[in-house]
Tab-separated table of C-alpha atoms in Angstrom:
chain	number	residue	atom	x	y	z
A	1	MET	CA	38.001	-84.008	-0.779
A	2	LYS	CA	37.262	-83.513	3.140
A	3	LYS	CA	39.934	-81.097	3.425
A	4	THR	CA	38.626	-78.850	0.565
A	5	ILE	CA	35.098	-79.222	1.885
A	6	ILE	CA	36.019	-78.119	5.467
A	7	GLY	CA	38.105	-75.200	3.990
A	8	LEU	CA	35.449	-73.998	1.902
A	9	ILE	CA	33.058	-74.050	4.894
A	10	CYS	CA	35.616	-72.256	7.357
A	11	ALA	CA	36.348	-69.643	4.640
A	12	LEU	CA	32.734	-68.938	4.418
A	13	VAL	CA	31.993	-69.286	8.364
A	14	THR	CA	34.982	-67.108	9.628
A	15	PRO	CA	33.668	-63.761	8.220
A	16	LEU	CA	30.486	-64.097	10.172
A	17	ALA	CA	32.279	-64.939	13.329
A	18	PHE	CA	34.596	-61.718	13.007
A	19	ALA	CA	31.850	-59.452	12.153
A	20	GLN	CA	30.453	-56.376	14.387
A	21	THR	CA	27.314	-54.963	14.351
A	22	ASN	CA	27.513	-51.187	14.821
A	23	THR	CA	24.469	-49.237	16.326
A	24	THR	CA	24.181	-45.725	16.046
A	25	THR	CA	21.873	-43.564	17.892
A	26	THR	CA	20.885	-39.983	16.527
A	27	GLU	CA	18.931	-37.617	18.816
A	28	GLU	CA	17.383	-34.583	17.205
A	29	THR	CA	16.921	-31.853	19.384
A	30	THR	CA	15.471	-28.484	18.651
A	31	THR	CA	15.686	-25.488	20.391
A	32	THR	CA	13.213	-22.461	19.353
A	33	LYS	CA	14.078	-18.949	20.666
A	34	PRO	CA	10.852	-16.629	21.888
A	35	PRO	CA	10.922	-13.776	19.443
A	36	THR	CA	12.085	-10.294	20.380
A	37	THR	CA	9.535	-7.868	20.201
A	38	THR	CA	10.051	-4.230	20.958
A	39	GLU	CA	6.887	-2.044	21.538
A	40	THR	CA	6.858	1.534	20.524
A	41	THR	CA	4.320	3.987	21.892
A	42	THR	CA	4.138	7.665	20.299
A	43	SER	CA	1.563	9.834	21.482
A	44	THR	CA	0.448	12.950	19.470
A	45	THR	CA	-0.276	16.377	21.071
A	46	TYR	CA	-1.462	19.603	20.000
A	47	THR	CA	-0.774	23.385	20.622
A	48	ALA	CA	-3.545	25.615	19.680
A	49	GLY	CA	-2.458	29.588	19.009
A	50	THR	CA	-2.117	31.991	16.308
A	51	VAL	CA	0.957	31.609	13.798
A	52	THR	CA	3.663	34.307	14.177
A	53	THR	CA	6.244	32.946	11.806
A	54	TYR	CA	5.828	30.378	8.904
A	55	GLU	CA	8.418	28.735	6.537
A	56	PRO	CA	7.038	26.218	4.139
A	57	GLY	CA	8.736	22.969	4.592
A	58	LYS	CA	10.739	24.052	7.453
A	59	THR	CA	9.341	25.400	10.559
A	60	VAL	CA	6.114	27.118	12.067
A	61	VAL	CA	5.978	29.071	15.299
A	62	VAL	CA	2.843	29.631	17.146
A	63	LYS	CA	1.844	31.799	19.924
A	64	SER	CA	-0.132	29.707	22.765
A	65	GLU	CA	-0.619	29.998	26.019
A	66	GLN	CA	2.755	28.945	27.129
A	67	GLY	CA	4.379	31.261	24.335
A	68	PRO	CA	5.932	30.874	21.701
A	69	VAL	CA	6.391	27.600	20.384
A	70	SER	CA	8.441	26.213	17.456
A	71	PHE	CA	7.816	23.275	15.407
A	72	ALA	CA	9.521	21.571	12.446
A	73	LEU	CA	7.662	20.567	9.497
A	74	GLY	CA	8.556	17.301	8.059
A	75	THR	CA	7.582	16.096	4.690
A	76	ALA	CA	4.234	14.372	5.682
A	77	ALA	CA	2.896	17.218	7.819
A	78	ARG	CA	-0.505	17.968	6.319
A	79	ILE	CA	-2.213	21.668	6.514
A	80	VAL	CA	-5.855	21.289	6.457
A	81	ASP	CA	-9.132	23.152	7.302
A	82	THR	CA	-11.507	22.502	10.088
A	83	ALA	CA	-13.467	20.163	7.376
A	84	GLY	CA	-10.267	18.383	6.498
A	85	LYS	CA	-10.010	19.724	3.029
A	86	VAL	CA	-6.080	20.199	2.460
A	87	VAL	CA	-5.201	24.059	2.299
A	88	THR	CA	-2.947	25.270	-0.666
A	89	ALA	CA	-2.138	28.581	0.602
A	90	PRO	CA	0.681	29.150	2.419
A	91	LEU	CA	-0.106	30.095	6.339
A	92	ARG	CA	0.181	33.582	7.386
A	93	ALA	CA	0.804	35.691	10.728
A	94	GLY	CA	-2.273	35.930	12.826
A	95	GLN	CA	-3.973	32.649	11.640
A	96	LYS	CA	-5.663	30.845	14.332
A	97	VAL	CA	-4.335	26.777	14.015
A	98	ARG	CA	-4.064	23.735	15.761
A	99	VAL	CA	-0.788	21.758	15.310
A	100	TYR	CA	-0.875	18.446	16.234
A	101	TYR	CA	2.820	16.975	16.661
A	102	THR	CA	4.914	14.324	18.181
A	103	GLY	CA	8.268	14.071	19.911
A	104	PRO	CA	9.641	15.738	22.837
A	105	ALA	CA	10.001	19.590	23.318
A	106	GLU	CA	13.300	19.580	21.600
A	107	SER	CA	12.175	18.203	18.514
A	108	ARG	CA	8.662	18.803	17.888
A	109	THR	CA	7.524	17.311	14.567
A	110	VAL	CA	4.393	18.518	13.011
A	111	GLU	CA	1.994	15.557	11.727
A	112	ARG	CA	-0.856	18.026	10.849
A	113	VAL	CA	-2.354	21.503	11.057
A	114	ILE	CA	-5.788	22.528	11.295
A	115	VAL	CA	-6.589	26.058	10.177
A	116	GLU	CA	-9.508	27.194	12.384
A	117	ASP	CA	-10.406	30.403	10.823
């Protein structure tokens, strides 16, 4: 009986003697990237003069102090009078206008045309 008790004790103690302890360390890092922003600046300028040529929805040519200046009419271009009311009649040659536009000389795009007379 002594041998049986000693055998049972050894059987119970042996797994504890050979057990290994594992230590796991997890390190969490967070990297934040600053947002990339692009700033675009557009300036609106105007040219005043008289209409020489007008093609509805396409172009308008205005004779100004610098000579004739051609503008592309975009879909968002508005033609208004000095009070700000929309003009429904097409522009005609000889009308005094002020053309507000954006873009370089090669590709001027009209934002609005103010009919001055």
